[in-house]
XYZ file of C-alpha atoms in Angstrom:
181
model
C 0.038 0.222 -0.039
C 1.445 3.539 -0.961
C 2.172 6.065 1.704
C 0.469 8.250 -0.608
C -3.214 8.885 -1.712
C -2.278 8.240 -5.428
C -0.431 5.141 -6.540
C 2.768 6.781 -7.955
C 3.937 10.283 -7.074
C 5.645 11.802 -10.011
C 8.893 13.873 -9.111
C 10.381 16.347 -11.747
C 13.954 17.737 -11.009
C 14.779 20.334 -13.848
C 16.240 23.508 -14.596
C 17.474 25.003 -17.563
C 21.125 25.609 -16.848
C 23.578 22.912 -16.727
C 26.021 22.491 -13.653
C 23.629 23.737 -11.118
C 23.346 20.174 -9.420
C 19.966 18.947 -11.013
C 21.113 15.524 -10.819
C 22.733 15.557 -7.736
C 19.805 16.980 -6.082
C 17.626 14.016 -7.949
C 20.221 11.220 -6.878
C 20.306 12.691 -3.127
C 16.224 12.684 -2.914
C 16.373 8.968 -4.319
C 18.437 7.706 -1.450
C 16.772 9.897 1.178
C 13.363 8.453 0.268
C 14.872 4.844 0.306
C 16.331 5.690 3.814
C 12.496 6.874 4.827
C 11.196 3.667 3.692
C 9.763 4.594 0.276
C 9.765 2.485 -2.734
C 11.454 4.703 -5.479
C 12.455 4.456 -8.916
C 15.033 6.741 -10.949
C 14.515 7.846 -14.563
C 17.306 9.841 -16.111
C 15.985 11.620 -19.072
C 19.109 13.760 -19.752
C 21.576 13.830 -22.587
C 24.404 12.597 -20.491
C 22.619 9.936 -18.519
C 24.995 10.960 -15.183
C 22.311 9.898 -12.892
C 21.902 6.769 -14.536
C 25.570 5.617 -15.030
C 25.838 6.503 -11.425
C 23.533 4.185 -10.260
C 24.349 1.599 -12.573
C 27.902 1.951 -11.022
C 26.764 1.349 -7.687
C 24.502 -1.846 -8.357
C 21.109 0.183 -7.886
C 18.281 -2.154 -8.076
C 14.945 -0.797 -9.185
C 11.786 -0.809 -7.248
C 9.330 -3.085 -9.024
C 6.159 -1.114 -7.563
C 7.460 2.374 -7.010
C 5.816 4.756 -4.843
C 7.610 7.615 -5.903
C 9.589 8.243 -9.591
C 12.337 10.700 -9.692
C 12.634 11.967 -13.220
C 16.004 13.918 -13.846
C 15.007 15.856 -16.714
C 15.566 19.012 -19.037
C 12.319 21.507 -18.521
C 11.201 20.706 -22.291
C 10.255 17.254 -20.760
C 7.860 19.073 -18.247
C 4.140 17.765 -19.340
C 2.207 18.900 -16.396
C 1.484 15.168 -15.505
C 3.886 15.585 -12.664
C 2.693 15.948 -8.776
C 5.861 17.863 -7.679
C 8.453 19.977 -9.992
C 11.778 20.844 -8.175
C 13.409 23.579 -10.066
C 17.353 23.431 -9.306
C 19.509 26.563 -10.444
C 21.997 28.987 -8.812
C 20.866 32.763 -7.858
C 23.157 33.980 -10.955
C 20.841 32.053 -13.412
C 17.422 32.789 -11.678
C 16.722 35.357 -15.057
C 17.095 32.008 -16.716
C 14.134 30.043 -15.275
C 10.993 30.454 -16.709
C 9.158 27.342 -16.083
C 5.381 27.320 -15.641
C 4.200 24.096 -14.137
C 0.824 23.085 -12.538
C 1.009 21.030 -9.024
C 3.463 21.547 -6.695
C 6.514 23.846 -7.359
C 9.787 23.787 -5.150
C 12.675 25.919 -5.899
C 16.130 24.822 -5.136
C 18.733 27.121 -4.919
C 21.947 25.171 -4.844
C 25.615 26.258 -3.830
C 24.599 29.405 -1.982
C 27.824 31.100 -0.746
C 29.085 30.108 2.600
C 30.286 33.822 3.121
C 27.666 35.557 5.523
C 27.837 38.859 3.381
C 27.338 37.264 0.088
C 24.875 34.846 1.281
C 22.557 37.772 2.672
C 22.923 39.307 -0.804
C 21.900 36.349 -2.333
C 18.806 35.960 0.008
C 17.867 39.569 -0.655
C 17.771 38.425 -4.323
C 15.557 35.503 -3.632
C 12.925 37.032 -1.287
C 10.465 38.127 -3.659
C 10.552 34.484 -5.329
C 8.921 33.027 -2.241
C 5.364 33.781 -2.908
C 5.665 32.038 -6.629
C 6.677 28.637 -5.022
C 5.342 26.038 -2.729
C 8.645 26.231 -0.993
C 11.956 27.487 -1.621
C 15.109 25.634 -0.289
C 18.508 27.258 -0.212
C 21.469 24.795 -0.383
C 24.803 25.808 0.727
C 27.963 25.169 -1.271
C 29.117 21.831 0.094
C 32.590 20.513 -1.211
C 31.627 17.152 -0.570
C 28.264 17.021 -2.680
C 30.479 18.689 -5.394
C 32.706 15.999 -5.951
C 29.976 13.418 -5.707
C 30.186 12.423 -2.308
C 26.575 11.939 -1.233
C 27.009 13.097 2.505
C 24.369 14.102 4.751
C 23.013 17.942 3.760
C 20.438 19.000 6.224
C 18.728 21.418 3.500
C 17.989 18.536 1.147
C 16.983 16.245 3.768
C 14.259 19.166 4.484
C 13.612 18.923 0.756
C 12.717 15.226 0.830
C 10.266 15.949 3.913
C 8.614 18.496 1.699
C 8.319 16.700 -1.490
C 7.085 13.350 0.824
C 4.409 15.706 2.247
C 6.115 15.434 5.859
C 6.899 19.172 6.363
C 5.250 22.398 5.172
C 8.315 24.854 5.344
C 7.809 27.655 2.716
C 11.563 28.609 2.937
C 14.615 26.429 4.119
C 17.885 28.133 5.133
C 20.931 26.365 5.119
C 22.554 26.363 8.553
C 19.556 26.598 10.522
C 17.773 23.574 12.035
C 14.542 25.322 12.928
C 13.905 28.971 11.346
C 10.715 30.720 12.868
C 9.007 33.298 10.715
């Protein structure tokens, strides 16, 4: 029996700009959902198939009856049949992102500056976007993740909880376990 009210939830992880961490975010969510006890499948619809190759190299086995299917893809493939769209980008590339989708929309701003002054400048740019999304998740630059070491990242853990419907946070800050607004 699925943990969701529908049989299989579709999660599209997308974004216009290459190199912003879409595949990494998709893979992180895959492993986090499995850790949470969900049956998950992963569909790599990108040109370079990085996610598929990563999983094959680690002996990943697909769940026969997934509760969640994570799609790693370019925005041109988004068809509004998904339940959740996770738009992954970086602050400098926000003007490129004009994706209009139906359903739950989550913005993930990846590789946020670890330096307080620069981070606050980036937050100022992002503040106005919060009303346009169901949630906005700010992910700090993480050298381990950048080098494909899927280590724990609290902001991405919160993203998985939001996608799974176990959290309603609208704005997730890095470095903060609980943020009261």
